XYZ file of C-alpha atoms in Angstrom:
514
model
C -91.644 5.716 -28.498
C -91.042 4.830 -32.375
C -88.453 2.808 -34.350
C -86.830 4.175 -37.536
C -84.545 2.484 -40.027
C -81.513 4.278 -40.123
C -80.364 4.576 -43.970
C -79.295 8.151 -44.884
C -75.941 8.792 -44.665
C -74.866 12.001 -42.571
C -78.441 12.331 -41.136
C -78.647 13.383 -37.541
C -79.297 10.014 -36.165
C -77.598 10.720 -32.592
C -79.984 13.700 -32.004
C -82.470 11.061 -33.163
C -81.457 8.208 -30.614
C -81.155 10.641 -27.989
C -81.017 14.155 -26.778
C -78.877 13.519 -23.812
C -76.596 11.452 -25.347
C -73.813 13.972 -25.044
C -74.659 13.974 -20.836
C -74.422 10.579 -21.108
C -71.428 10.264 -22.375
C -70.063 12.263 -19.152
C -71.553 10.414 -16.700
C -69.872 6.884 -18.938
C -66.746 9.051 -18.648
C -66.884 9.452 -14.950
C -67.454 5.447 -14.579
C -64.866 4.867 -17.039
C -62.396 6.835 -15.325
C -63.219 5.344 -11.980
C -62.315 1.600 -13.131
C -59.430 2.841 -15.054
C -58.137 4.932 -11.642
C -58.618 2.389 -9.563
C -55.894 -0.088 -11.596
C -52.795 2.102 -10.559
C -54.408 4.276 -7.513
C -54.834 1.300 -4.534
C -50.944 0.065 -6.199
C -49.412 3.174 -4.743
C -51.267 2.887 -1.418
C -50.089 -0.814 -1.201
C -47.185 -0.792 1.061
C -49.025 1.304 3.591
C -52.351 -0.760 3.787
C -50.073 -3.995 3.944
C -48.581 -2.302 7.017
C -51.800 -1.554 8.358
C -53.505 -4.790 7.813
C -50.684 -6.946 8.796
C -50.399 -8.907 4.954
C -47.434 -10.474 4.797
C -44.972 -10.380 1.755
C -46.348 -13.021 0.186
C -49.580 -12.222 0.251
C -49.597 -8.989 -0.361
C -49.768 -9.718 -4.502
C -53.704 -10.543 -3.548
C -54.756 -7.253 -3.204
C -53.720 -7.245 -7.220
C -54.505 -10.218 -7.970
C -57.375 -11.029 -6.525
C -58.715 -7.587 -8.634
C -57.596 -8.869 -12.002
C -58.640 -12.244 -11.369
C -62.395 -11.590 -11.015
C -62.230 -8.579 -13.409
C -60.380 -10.704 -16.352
C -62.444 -13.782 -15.472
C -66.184 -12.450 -15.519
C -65.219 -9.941 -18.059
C -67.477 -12.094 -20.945
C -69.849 -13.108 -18.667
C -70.730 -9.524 -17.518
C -70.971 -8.278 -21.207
C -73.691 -11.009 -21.731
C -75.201 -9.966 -18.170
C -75.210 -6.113 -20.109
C -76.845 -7.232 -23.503
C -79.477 -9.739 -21.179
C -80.653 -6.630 -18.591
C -79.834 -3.712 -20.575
C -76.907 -1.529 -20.661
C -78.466 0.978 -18.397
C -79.378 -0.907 -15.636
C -76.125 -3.454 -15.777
C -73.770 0.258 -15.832
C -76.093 1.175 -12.319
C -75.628 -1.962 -10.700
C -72.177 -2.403 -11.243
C -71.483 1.114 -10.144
C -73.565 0.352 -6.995
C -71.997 -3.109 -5.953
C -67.879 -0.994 -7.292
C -68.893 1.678 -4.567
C -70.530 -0.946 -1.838
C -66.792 -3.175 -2.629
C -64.877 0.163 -2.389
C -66.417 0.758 1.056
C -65.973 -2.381 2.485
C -62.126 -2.092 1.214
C -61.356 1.100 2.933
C -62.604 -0.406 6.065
C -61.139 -3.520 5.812
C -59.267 -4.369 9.140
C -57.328 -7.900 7.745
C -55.973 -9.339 4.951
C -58.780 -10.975 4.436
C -61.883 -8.529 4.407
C -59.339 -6.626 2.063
C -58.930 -9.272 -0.768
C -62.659 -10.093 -0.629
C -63.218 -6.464 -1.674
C -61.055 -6.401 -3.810
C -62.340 -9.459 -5.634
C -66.110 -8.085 -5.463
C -64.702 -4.909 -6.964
C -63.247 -7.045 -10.182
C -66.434 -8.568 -10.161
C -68.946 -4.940 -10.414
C -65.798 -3.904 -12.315
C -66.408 -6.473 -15.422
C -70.325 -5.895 -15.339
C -69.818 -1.846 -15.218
C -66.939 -2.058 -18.040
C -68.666 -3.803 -21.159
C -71.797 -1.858 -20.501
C -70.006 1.581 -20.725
C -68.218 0.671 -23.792
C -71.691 -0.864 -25.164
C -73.699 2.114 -24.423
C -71.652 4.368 -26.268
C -71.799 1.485 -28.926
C -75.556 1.727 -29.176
C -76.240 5.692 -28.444
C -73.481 7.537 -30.778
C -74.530 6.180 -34.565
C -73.504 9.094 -36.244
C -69.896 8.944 -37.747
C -68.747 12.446 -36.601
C -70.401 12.106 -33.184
C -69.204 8.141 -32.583
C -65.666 9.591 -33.281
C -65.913 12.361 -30.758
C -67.204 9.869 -28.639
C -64.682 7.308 -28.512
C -62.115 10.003 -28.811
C -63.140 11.288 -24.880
C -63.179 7.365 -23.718
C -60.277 6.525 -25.269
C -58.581 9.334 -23.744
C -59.668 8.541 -20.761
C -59.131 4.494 -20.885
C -55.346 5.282 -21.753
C -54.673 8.395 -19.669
C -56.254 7.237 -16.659
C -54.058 4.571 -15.131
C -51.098 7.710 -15.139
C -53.828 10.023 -13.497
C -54.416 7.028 -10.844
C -50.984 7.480 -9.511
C -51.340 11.102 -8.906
C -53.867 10.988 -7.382
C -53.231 7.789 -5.094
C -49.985 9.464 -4.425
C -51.912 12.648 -2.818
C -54.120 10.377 -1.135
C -51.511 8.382 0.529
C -48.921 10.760 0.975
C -51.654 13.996 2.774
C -54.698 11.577 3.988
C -54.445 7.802 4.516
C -54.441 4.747 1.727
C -58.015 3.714 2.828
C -59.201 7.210 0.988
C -57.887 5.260 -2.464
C -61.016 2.967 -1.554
C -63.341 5.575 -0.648
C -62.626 8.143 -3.348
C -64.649 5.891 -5.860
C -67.611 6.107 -3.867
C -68.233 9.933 -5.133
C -67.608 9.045 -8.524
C -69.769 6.151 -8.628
C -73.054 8.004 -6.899
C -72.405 10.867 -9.185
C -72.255 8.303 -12.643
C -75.210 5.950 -11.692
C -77.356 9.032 -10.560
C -76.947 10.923 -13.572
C -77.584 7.781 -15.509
C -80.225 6.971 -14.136
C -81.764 10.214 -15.238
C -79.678 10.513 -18.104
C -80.215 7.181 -20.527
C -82.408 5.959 -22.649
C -81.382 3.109 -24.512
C -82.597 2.288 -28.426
C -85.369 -0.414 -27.967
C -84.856 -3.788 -29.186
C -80.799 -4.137 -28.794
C -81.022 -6.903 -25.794
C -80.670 -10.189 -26.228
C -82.716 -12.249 -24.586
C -81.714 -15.557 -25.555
C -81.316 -18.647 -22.607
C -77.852 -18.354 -20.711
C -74.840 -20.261 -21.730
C -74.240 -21.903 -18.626
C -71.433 -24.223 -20.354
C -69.860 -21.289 -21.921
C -70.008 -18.906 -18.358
C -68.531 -21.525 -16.808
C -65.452 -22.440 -19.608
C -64.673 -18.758 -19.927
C -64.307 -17.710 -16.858
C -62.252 -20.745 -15.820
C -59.782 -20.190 -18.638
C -59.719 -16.795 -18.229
C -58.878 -16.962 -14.579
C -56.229 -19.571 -14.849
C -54.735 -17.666 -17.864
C -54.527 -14.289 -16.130
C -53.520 -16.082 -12.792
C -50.978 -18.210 -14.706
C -49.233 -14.905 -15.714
C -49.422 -13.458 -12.597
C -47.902 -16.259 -10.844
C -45.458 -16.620 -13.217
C -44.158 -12.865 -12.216
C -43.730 -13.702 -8.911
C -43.007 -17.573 -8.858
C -41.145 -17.981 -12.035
C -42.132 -19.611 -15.480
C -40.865 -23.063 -14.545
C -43.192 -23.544 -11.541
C -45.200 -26.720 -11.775
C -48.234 -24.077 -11.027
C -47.767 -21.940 -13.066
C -47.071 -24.396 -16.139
C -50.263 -25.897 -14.788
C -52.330 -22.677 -15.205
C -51.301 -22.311 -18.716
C -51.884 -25.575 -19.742
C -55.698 -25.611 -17.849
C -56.201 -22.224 -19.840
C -55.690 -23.554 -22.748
C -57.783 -26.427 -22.159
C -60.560 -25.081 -20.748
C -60.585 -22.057 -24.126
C -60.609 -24.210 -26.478
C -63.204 -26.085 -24.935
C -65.044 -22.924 -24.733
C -64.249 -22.341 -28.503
C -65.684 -25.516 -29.521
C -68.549 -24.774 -27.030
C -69.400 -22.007 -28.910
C -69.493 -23.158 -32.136
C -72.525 -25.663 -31.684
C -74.858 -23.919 -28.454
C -77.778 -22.241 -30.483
C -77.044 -18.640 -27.916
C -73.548 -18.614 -27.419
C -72.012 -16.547 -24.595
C -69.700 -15.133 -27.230
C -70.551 -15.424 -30.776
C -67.585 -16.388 -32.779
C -68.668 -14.437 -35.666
C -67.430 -11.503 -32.736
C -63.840 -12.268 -33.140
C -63.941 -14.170 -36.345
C -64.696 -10.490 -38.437
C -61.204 -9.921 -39.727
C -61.554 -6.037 -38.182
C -62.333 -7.195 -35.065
C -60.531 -9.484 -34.988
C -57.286 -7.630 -35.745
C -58.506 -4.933 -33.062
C -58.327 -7.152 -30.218
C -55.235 -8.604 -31.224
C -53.297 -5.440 -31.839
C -54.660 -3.287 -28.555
C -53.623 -6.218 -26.688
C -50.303 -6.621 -27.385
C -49.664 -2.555 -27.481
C -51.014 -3.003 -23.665
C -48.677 -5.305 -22.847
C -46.314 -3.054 -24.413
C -47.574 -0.301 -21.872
C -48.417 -2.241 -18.913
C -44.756 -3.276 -18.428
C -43.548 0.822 -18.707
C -46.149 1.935 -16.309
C -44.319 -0.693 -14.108
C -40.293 -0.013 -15.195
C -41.115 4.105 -15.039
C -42.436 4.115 -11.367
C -39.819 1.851 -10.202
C -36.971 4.073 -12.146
C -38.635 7.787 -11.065
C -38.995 6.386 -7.230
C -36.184 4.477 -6.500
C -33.578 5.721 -9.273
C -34.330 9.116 -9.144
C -35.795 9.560 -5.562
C -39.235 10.959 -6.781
C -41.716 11.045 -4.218
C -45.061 9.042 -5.271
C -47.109 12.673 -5.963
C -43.841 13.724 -8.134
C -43.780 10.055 -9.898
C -47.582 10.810 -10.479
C -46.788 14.653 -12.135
C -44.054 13.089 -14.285
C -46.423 11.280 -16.000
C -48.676 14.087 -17.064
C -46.873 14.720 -20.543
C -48.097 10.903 -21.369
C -51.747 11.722 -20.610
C -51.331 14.850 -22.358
C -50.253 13.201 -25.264
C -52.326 11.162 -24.911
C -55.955 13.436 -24.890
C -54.085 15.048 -27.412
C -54.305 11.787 -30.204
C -57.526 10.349 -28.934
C -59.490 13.570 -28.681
C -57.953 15.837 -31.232
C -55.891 13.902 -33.966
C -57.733 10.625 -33.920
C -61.223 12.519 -33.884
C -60.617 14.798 -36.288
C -58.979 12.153 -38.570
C -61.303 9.271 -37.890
C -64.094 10.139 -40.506
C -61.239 11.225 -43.179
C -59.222 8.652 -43.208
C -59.048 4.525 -42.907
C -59.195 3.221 -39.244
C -56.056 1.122 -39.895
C -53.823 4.732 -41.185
C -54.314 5.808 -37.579
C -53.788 2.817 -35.724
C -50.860 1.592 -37.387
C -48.600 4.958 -37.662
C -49.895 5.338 -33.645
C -48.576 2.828 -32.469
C -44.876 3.225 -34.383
C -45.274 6.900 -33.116
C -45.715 5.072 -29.525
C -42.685 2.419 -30.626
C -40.473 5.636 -31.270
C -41.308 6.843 -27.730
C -40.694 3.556 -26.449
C -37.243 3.710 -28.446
C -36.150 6.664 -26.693
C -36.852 5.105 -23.469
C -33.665 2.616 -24.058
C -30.859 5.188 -23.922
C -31.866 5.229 -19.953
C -28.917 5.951 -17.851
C -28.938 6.194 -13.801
C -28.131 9.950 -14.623
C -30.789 10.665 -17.412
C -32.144 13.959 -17.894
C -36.518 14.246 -17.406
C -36.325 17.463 -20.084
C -34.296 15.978 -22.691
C -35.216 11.923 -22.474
C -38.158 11.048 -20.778
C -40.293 14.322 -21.510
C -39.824 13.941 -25.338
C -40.360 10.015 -24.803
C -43.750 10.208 -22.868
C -44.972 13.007 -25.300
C -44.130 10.574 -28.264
C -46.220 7.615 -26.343
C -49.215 9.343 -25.342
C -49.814 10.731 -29.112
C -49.084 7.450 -30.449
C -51.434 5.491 -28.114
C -54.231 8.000 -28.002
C -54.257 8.570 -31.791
C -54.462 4.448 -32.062
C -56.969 3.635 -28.944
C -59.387 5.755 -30.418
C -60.405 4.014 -33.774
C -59.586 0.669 -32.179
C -62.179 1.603 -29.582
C -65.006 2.867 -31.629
C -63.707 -0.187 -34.255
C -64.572 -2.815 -32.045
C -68.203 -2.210 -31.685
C -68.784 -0.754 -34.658
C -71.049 -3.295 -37.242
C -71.916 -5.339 -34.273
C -75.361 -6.336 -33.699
C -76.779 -4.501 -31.050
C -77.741 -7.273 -29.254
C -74.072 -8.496 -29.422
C -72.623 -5.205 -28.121
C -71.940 -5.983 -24.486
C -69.875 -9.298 -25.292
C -68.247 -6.982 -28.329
C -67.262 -4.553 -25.191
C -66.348 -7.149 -23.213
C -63.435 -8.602 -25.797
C -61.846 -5.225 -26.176
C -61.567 -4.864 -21.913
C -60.876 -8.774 -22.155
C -57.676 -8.146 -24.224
C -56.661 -5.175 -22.236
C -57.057 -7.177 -18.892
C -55.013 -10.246 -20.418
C -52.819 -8.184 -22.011
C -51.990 -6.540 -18.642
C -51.335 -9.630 -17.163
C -48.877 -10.606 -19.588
C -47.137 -7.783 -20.038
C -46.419 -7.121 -16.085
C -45.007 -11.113 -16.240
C -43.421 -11.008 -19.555
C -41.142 -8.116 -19.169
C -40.638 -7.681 -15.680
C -39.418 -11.420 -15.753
C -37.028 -9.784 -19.017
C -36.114 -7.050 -16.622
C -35.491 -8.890 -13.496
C -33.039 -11.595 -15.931
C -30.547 -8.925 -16.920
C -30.803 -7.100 -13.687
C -29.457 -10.395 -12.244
C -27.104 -10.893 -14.685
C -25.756 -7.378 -14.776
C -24.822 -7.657 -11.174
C -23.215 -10.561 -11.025
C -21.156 -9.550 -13.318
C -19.965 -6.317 -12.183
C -20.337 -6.248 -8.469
C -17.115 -8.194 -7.937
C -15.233 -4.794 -9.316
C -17.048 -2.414 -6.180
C -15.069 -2.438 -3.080
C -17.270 -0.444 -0.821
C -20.709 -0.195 0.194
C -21.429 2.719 -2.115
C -19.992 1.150 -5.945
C -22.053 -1.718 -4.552
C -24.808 0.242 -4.486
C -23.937 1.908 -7.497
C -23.800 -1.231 -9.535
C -27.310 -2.268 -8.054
C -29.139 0.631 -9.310
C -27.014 0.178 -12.826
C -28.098 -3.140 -12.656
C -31.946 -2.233 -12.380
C -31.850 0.507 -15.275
C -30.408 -2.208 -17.405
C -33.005 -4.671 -16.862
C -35.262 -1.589 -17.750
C -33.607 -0.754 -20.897
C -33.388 -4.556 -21.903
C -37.368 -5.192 -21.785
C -38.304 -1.992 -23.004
C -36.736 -3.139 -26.201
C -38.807 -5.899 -26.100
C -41.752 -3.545 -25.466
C -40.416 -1.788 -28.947
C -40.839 -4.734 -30.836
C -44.272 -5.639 -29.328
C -45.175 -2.170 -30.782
C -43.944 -2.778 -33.820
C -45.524 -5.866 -34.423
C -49.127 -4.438 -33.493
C -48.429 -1.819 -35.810
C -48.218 -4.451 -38.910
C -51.276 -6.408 -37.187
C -53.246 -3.012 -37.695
C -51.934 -2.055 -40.876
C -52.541 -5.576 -42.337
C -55.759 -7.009 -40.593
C -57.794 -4.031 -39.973
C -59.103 -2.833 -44.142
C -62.172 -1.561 -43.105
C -62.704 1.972 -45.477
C -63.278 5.194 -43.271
C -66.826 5.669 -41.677
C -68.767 7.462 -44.584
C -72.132 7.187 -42.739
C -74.684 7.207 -39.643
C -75.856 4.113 -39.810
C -74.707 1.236 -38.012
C -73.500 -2.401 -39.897
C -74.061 -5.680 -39.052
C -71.987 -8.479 -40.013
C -73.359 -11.635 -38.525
C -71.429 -14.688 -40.415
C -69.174 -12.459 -42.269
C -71.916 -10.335 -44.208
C -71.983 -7.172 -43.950
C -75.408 -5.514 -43.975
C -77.090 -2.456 -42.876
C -79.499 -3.045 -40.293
C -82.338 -0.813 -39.159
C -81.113 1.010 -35.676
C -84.033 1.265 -33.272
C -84.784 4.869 -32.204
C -86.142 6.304 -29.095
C -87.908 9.591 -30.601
C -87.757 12.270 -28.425
């Protein structure tokens, strides 16, 4: 083993770091995918396994929640977990204890073994995340590589939640919904073996400062109340003493956290993570573009099932355009781009390219064509999304310190997970107002049973139509969040930059010689 300083420009550093580092990144992939699958493949198996298990209509939200609570809550706290054991061995273990969760879910036999699992799976879930995303962060150095990189896993992080419902569509409509449980076991024997074999990490990028104990415990309070007080507010309304209560704890206990932060001597998040004005503008730009998405993954199903009379499998194949599009930008325009041109010149034209897409999407009629509205309108979002998840991916962790990587990670999944959250409340409480109001004000014109139900699928298409426009102008505005925040210059080199406090200096990136 030896340490070089990395300081020439276009030098092969990756082959440097590591020879396998292209294996690697397929065995990250298959992890990647996994977690991604898993947030739309176990929703299409829901009313079945509610059947099964007995879970009432109220509780049935827990096998959702109870996922993106733990997952959005530990999300920070598993990125330190990752820069405190090592990437490699916090990416095995949290494949190990996603496949032993995924088990125990597919055999579940109540309500309650069921949401358990599911909450242990959030949990693995936010330790295996941030150290994916981190070990790409610390093995691909090299501009051209780290862009072909991040241009696979950003495929893959935006196209996976559509490829989730095709396949938990097969699953549920040819075998049974446990098999959306079991499936990940496969993919999570396959990624930790191979990594096991597979990685090497660059010496010297944990950190293995004391635990912030105060700052574990703020975060992942706020966090959970925050994503919870979203969630609730979907299904409880945003007046509910609760929920206002959530929101109010949230902010409480994050700004607490902030101020936390700002005076421990090994904070669990450094602020000068989130405080770099790249970074910074990253976060808040993917976020809002995945509320933006969240909410259509929602309106699309509900429209191509129940509108249309799609079966889950051919709900699942509609979407393939999107995750064509959207391999398309990450892996091909973004990656080809990314070392020509500023970060910010993809990002922000992506997402207006998405916007447009989105656009489309609000001339939806009961009778709308697939070929000539939604076909042209999922191409539009997939290119736009891929071509602006890619640089805001490898963005993110780029310049961080390596011993900051896995909390770096953990923000960018952090503002997906919230931004989730929000975007499922937000505009499905948009959508469900002017459904409501629609039909009240047309169903005293249907005299029989059929104009009646007529007006009530009307009714749902308009509440569609009416927050996807909102979605449009969430796009818009993370479009002039990227264009405006994010000025970093294109990646002109192989070495890695730190900017601890706002400085930006090269650092020397440890090397595991081969």
């Amino acid at each position: 083993m030896s340490e070089t300083a990395a300081k020439a420009p276009g030098s092969a550093l990756g082959a440097a770091v590591d020879p396998n580092r292209w294996k690697a990144l397929a065995f990250i992939a298959i992890a990647q995918l996994m977690v991604v699958l898993d947030a739309t493949i176990v929703n299409i198996a829901l009313p079945s396994a509610q059947q099964d298990l007995g879970i009432s209509d109220g509780n049935r939200q827990w096998v959702v929640t109870a996922y993106a609570l733990a997952f959005g809550g530990l999300l920070l706290f598993g990125g330190r977990i990752a820069d405190l054991w090592g990437r490699k061995r916090a990416f095995v273990v949290g494949l190990g204890g996603f496949a032993a969760a995924s088990a125990l879910g597919g055999a579940a036999t109540n309500e309650a073994m069921m949401f358990g699992a599911r909450a242990l799976q959030g949990a693995f879930g936010a330790l295996l995340a941030p150290a994916a995303l981190s070990l790409l962060a610390v093995m691909f150095t090299d501009a051209k590589e780290r862009a072909k990189a991040f241009g696979i896993y950003g495929a893959i992080a935006g196209g996976g939640g559509a490829v989730g419902l095709i396949l938990g569509g097969f699953l549920t409509e040819y075998l049974d919904w446990r098999w959306t449980f079991f499936v990940n076991i496969p993919f999570a024997i396959v990624a930790a073996a191979g990594a096991w074999y597979v990685i090497r990490e660059p010496e010297g990028g944990r950190n293995r400062s004391a635990l912030d104990i105060p700052g574990v415990i703020l975060s992942t309070l706020g966090l959970v109340s925050l994503v919870y007080g979203f969630t609730r507010a979907e299904s409880e309304g945003w007046s509910d003493s609760m929920t206002i209560g959530m929101f109010v704890a949230s902010g409480v206990l994050l700004l607490a956290f902030v101020l936390v932060e700002s005076r421990v001597k090994a904070p669990l998040l450094p602020l000068r993570v989130v405080t770099e004005r790249n970074r910074g503008g990253i976060y808040l730009s993917l976020g809002l573009a995945i509320i933006a998405m969240f909410g259509l993954f929602l309106f699309l199903t509900y429209y191509l099932q129940i509108v249309k009379g799609y079966s889950p499998v051919k709900t699942g194949f509609a979407f393939l355009p999107m995750i064509a599009g959207m391999i398309t930008g990450s892996t091909q325009i973004g990656t080809r781009l990314m070392t020509r041109v500023a970060p910010r010149l993809l990002m922000g034209p992506g997402f207006l390219v998405a916007a447009l897409g989105m656009l489309l999407l609000t001339q939806l009629e009961i009778g709308s064509s697939y070929a000539a509205l939604l076909l042209p309108a999922m191409l539009l979002l997939g290119l736009g999304m891929g071509t602006a998840f890619m640089p805001a991916m490898s963005l993110a962790t780029q310049g961080v310190k390596p011993q900051d990587a896995g909390v770096a990670s953990a923000m960018v999944n952090t503002s997906q997970q919230v931004g989730g959250a929000i975007g499922t409340a937000l505009l499905n409480t948009i959508a469900a107002s002017a459904t409501t109001s629609y039909i009240a004000d047309h169903i005293a014109g249907a005299s029989s049973r059929s104009q009646q139900q007529l007006v009530q699928l009307e009714g749902m298409v308009e509440g569609y139509t009416s927050a996807i426009w909102f979605a449009v102008g969430i796009l818009v505005v993370a479009a002039g969040i990227a264009l405006t925040l994010v000025n970093a210059g294109r990646p002109g080199g192989s070495t890695v930059a730190s900017s601890e406090e706002g400085a930006q200096d090269e650092v020397a990136v440890p090397v595991v010689a081969p």
